[in-house]
Short mmCIF file of C-alpha atoms in Angstrom, two decimals:
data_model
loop_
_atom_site.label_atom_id
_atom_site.label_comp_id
_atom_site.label_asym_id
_atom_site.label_seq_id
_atom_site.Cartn_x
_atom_site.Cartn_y
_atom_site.Cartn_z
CA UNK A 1 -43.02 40.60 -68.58
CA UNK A 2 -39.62 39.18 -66.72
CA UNK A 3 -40.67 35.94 -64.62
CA UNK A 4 -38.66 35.00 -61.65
CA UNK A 5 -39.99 31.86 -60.68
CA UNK A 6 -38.69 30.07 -57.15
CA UNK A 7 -39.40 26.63 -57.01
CA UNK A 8 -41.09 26.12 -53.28
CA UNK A 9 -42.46 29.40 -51.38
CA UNK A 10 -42.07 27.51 -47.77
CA UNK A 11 -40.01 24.83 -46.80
CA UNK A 12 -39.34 23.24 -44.02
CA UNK A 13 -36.01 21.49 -43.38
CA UNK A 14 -34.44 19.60 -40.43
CA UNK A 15 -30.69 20.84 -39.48
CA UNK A 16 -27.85 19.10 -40.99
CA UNK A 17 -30.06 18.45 -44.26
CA UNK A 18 -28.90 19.43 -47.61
CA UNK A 19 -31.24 22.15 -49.36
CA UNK A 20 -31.38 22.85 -52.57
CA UNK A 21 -33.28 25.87 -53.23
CA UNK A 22 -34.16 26.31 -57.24
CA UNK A 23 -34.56 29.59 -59.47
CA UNK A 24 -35.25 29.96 -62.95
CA UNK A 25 -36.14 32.77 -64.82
CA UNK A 26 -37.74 33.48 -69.14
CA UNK A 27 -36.05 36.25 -70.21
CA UNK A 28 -32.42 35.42 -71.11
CA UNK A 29 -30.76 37.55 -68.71
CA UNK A 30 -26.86 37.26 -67.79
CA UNK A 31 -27.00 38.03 -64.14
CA UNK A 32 -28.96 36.07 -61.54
CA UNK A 33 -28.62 36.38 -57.70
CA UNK A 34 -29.58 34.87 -54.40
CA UNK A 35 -30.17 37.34 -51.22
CA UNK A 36 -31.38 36.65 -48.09
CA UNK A 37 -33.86 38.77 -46.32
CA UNK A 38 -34.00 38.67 -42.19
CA UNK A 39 -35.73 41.68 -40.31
CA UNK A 40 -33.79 44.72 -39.90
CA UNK A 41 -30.98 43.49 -41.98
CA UNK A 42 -32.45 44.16 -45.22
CA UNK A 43 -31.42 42.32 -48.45
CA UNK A 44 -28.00 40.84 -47.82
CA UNK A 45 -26.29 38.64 -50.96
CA UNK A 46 -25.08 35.42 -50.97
CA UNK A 47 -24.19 34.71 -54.52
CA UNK A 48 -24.73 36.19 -58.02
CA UNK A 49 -23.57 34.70 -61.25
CA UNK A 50 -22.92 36.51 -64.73
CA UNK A 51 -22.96 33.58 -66.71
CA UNK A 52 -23.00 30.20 -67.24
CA UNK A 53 -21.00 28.53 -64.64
CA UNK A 54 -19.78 31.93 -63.65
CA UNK A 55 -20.37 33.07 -60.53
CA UNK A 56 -18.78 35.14 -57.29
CA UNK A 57 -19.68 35.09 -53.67
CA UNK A 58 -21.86 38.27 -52.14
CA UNK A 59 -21.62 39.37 -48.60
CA UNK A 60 -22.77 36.41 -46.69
CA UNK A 61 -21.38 33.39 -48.93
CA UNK A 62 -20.22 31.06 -45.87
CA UNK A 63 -22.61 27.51 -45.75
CA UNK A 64 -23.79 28.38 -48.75
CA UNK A 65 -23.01 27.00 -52.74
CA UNK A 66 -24.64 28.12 -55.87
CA UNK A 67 -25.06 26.13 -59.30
CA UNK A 68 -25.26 27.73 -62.83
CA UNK A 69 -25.18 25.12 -65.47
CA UNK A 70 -27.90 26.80 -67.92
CA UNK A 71 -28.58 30.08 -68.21
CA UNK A 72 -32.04 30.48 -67.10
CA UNK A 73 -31.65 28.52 -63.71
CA UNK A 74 -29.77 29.22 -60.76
CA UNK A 75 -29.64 27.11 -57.70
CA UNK A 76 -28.87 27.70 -54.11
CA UNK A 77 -27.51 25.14 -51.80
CA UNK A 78 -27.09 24.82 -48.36
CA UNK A 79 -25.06 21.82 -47.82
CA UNK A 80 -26.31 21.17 -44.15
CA UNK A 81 -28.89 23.29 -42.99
CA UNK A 82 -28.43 24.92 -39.80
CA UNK A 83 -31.08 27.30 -37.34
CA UNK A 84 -29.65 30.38 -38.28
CA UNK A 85 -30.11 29.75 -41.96
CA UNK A 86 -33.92 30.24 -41.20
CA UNK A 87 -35.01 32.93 -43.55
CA UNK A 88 -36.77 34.75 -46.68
CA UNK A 89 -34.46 33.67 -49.71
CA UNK A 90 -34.93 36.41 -52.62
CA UNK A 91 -33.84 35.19 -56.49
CA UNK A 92 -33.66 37.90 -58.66
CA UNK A 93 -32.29 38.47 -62.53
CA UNK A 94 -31.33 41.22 -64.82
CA UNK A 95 -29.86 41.79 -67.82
CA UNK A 96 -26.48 42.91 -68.70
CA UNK A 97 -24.53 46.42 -67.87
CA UNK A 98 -26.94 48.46 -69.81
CA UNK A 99 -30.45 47.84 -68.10
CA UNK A 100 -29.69 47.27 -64.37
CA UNK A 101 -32.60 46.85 -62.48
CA UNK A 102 -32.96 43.40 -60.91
CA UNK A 103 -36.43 41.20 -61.01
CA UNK A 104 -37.48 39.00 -58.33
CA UNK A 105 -38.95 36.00 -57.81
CA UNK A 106 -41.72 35.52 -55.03
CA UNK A 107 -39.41 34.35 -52.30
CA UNK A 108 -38.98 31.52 -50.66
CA UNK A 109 -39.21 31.54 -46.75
CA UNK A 110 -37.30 28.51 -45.14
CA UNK A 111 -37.39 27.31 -41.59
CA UNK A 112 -34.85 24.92 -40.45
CA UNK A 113 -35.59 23.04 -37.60
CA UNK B 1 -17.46 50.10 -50.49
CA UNK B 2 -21.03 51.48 -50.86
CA UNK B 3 -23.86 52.12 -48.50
CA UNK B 4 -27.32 53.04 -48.60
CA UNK B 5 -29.11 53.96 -45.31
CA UNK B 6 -32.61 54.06 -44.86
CA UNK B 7 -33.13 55.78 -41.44
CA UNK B 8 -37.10 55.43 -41.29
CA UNK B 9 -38.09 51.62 -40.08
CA UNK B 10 -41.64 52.36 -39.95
CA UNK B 11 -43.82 54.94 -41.24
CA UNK B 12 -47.61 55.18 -40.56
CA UNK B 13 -49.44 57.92 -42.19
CA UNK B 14 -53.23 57.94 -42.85
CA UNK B 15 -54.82 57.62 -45.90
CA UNK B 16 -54.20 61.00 -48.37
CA UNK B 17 -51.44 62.10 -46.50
CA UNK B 18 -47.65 62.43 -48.88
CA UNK B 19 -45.39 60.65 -47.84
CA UNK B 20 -41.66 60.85 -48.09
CA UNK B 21 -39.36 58.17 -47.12
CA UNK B 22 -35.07 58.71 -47.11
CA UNK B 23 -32.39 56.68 -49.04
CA UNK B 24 -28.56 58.53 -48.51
CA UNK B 25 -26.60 56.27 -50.35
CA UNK B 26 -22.31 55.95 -50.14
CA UNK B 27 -19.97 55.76 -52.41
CA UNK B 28 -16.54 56.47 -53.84
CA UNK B 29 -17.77 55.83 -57.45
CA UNK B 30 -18.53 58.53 -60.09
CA UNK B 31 -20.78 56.08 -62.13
CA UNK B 32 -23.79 54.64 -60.49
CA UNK B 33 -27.51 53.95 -60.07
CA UNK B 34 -29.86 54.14 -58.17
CA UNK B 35 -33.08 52.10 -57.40
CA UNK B 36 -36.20 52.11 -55.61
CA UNK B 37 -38.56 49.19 -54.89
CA UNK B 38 -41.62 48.22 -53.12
CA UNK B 39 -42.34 44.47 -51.30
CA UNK B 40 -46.02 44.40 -50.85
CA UNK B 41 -47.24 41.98 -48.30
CA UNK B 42 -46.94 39.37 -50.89
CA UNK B 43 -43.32 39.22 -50.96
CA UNK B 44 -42.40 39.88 -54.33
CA UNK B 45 -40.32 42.91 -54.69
CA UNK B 46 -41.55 45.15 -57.50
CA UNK B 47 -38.89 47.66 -59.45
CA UNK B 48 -40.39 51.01 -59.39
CA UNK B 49 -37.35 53.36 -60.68
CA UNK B 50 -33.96 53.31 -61.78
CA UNK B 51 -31.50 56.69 -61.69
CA UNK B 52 -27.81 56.76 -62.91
CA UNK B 53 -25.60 59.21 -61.25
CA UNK B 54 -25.45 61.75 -64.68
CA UNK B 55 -28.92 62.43 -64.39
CA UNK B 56 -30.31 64.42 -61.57
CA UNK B 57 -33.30 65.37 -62.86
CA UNK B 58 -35.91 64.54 -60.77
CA UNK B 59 -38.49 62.03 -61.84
CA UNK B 60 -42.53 62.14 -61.53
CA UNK B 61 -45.16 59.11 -62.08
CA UNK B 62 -48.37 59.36 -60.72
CA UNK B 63 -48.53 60.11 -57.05
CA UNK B 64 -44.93 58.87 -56.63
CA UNK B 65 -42.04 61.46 -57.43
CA UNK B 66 -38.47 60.93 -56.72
CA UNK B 67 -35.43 63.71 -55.65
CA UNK B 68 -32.00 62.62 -56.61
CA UNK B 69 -29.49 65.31 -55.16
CA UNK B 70 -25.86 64.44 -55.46
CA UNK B 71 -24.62 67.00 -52.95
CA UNK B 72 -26.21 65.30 -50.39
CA UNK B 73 -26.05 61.64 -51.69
CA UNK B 74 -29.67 61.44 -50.90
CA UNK B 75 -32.32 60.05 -53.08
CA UNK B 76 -36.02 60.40 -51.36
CA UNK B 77 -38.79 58.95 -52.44
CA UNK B 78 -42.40 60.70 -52.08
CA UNK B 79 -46.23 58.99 -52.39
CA UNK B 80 -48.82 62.06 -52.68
CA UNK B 81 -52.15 61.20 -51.58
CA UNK B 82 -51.25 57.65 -50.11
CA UNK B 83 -53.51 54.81 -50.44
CA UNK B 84 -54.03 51.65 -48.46
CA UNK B 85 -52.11 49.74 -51.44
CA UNK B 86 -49.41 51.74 -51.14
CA UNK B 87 -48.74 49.74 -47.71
CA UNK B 88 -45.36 48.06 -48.14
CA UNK B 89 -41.62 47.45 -47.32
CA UNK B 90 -39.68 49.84 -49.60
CA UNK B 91 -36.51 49.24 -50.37
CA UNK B 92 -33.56 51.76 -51.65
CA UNK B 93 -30.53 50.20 -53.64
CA UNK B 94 -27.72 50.98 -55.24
CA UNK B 95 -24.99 50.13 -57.37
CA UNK B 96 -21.45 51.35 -58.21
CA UNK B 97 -19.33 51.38 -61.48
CA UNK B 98 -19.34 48.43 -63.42
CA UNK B 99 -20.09 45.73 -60.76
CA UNK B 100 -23.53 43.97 -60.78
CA UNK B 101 -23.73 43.84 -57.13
CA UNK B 102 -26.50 45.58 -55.89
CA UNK B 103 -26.51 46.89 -52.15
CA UNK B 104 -30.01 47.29 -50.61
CA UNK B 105 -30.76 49.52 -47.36
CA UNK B 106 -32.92 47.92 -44.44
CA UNK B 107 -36.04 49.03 -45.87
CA UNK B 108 -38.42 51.52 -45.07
CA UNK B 109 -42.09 49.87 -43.89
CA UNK B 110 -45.47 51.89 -44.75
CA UNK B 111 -47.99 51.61 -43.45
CA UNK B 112 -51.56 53.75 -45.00
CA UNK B 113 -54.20 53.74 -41.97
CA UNK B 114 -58.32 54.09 -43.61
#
């Protein structure tokens, strides 16, 4: 089975604090992502990478930064936390163009206060 | 551009009932697929089909069945019998041609009353 592990499930942050928010997954896929989940919004994406030190901003990219320097960890960072960056933060993985579907990781929900 | 709506926010149904919940997807692409996935209370968001746009055929496991109809860009999702464990967010997704950007709807939330 795929494992999407998140480093923290809740965090707790004061504003203006740098976050770094850690993903790594075990089954050598390509792609990884990072989406944000807020009520009534859905899934909305910040980043994705397709490779090693690849990677292309999503729909919501602004006060956010991503790291890929191995393949089977991605990291989001939020260089100074801010209120409205209070949320559910979704990793997910898949392979390449063939097989699609995405796997998550557990989430991680972060306050900033 | 693509789009996937999910007009249902919340659905309560009691237990045994079916179920359907509505995904009309957008877009301008010939080649895509589409995906459907449930977030149980615990968060982690669990695949639970995957349909490219040449195949219409409509897909049964278990109580769940899914409808893909390209004339109306819809792709509906159906729980027979619903159980309490089917309670969950459910998500509808979809991507287009040969990007690996994945567009999610809003989410459809169940909720199976005993």
């Amino acid at each position: 089975d795929v494992k999407v592990t998140q480093s923290s499930r809740y965090l707790v942050k004061r504003t203006g604090e740098k976050v770094f928010l850690e993903c790594v997954q075990d089954m050598d896929h390509e792609n990884m992502f990072w989406y944000r989940q807020d009520p009534g919004l859905g899934l909305r994406l910040i980043y994705f990478s397709y490779d090693v030190k690849m990677k292309e901003k999503g729909d919501i990219p602004e006060g956010y930064s991503v790291s890929r320097e191995k393949k089977e960890r991605f990291s989001l960072i939020l260089e100074s936390a801010s209120t409205n960056q209070t949320s559910m933060y979704l990793c997910a993985s898949s392979l390449g163009i063939r097989r699609t579907e995405a796997f998550f990781g557990q989430g991680t929900r972060l306050t900033v206060v | 551009a693509q789009k996937v709506t999910q007009a249902q926010t919340e659905i309560s149904v009691v237990e045994k009932e079916d179920v359907t919940l509505d995904c009309v997807y957008e877009t301008r692409d010939t080649t895509y697929y589409l995906f459907w996935y449930k977030q149980p209370p615990s968060g982690e968001l669990v695949f639970l089909i995957r349909r490219n746009s040449f195949d219409e055929q409509n897909e049964i496991s278990g109580r769940y069945s899914w409808n893909f109809q390209k004339s109306t860009s819809s792709f509906n999702f159906t729980i027979t019998a619903s159980q309490v464990v089917d309670s969950a967010v459910y998500f509808c997704a979809l991507r287009s041609g040969g990007y690996q950007k994945v567009t999610f709807g809003t989410g459809t939330k169940l909720q199976v009353i005993p």
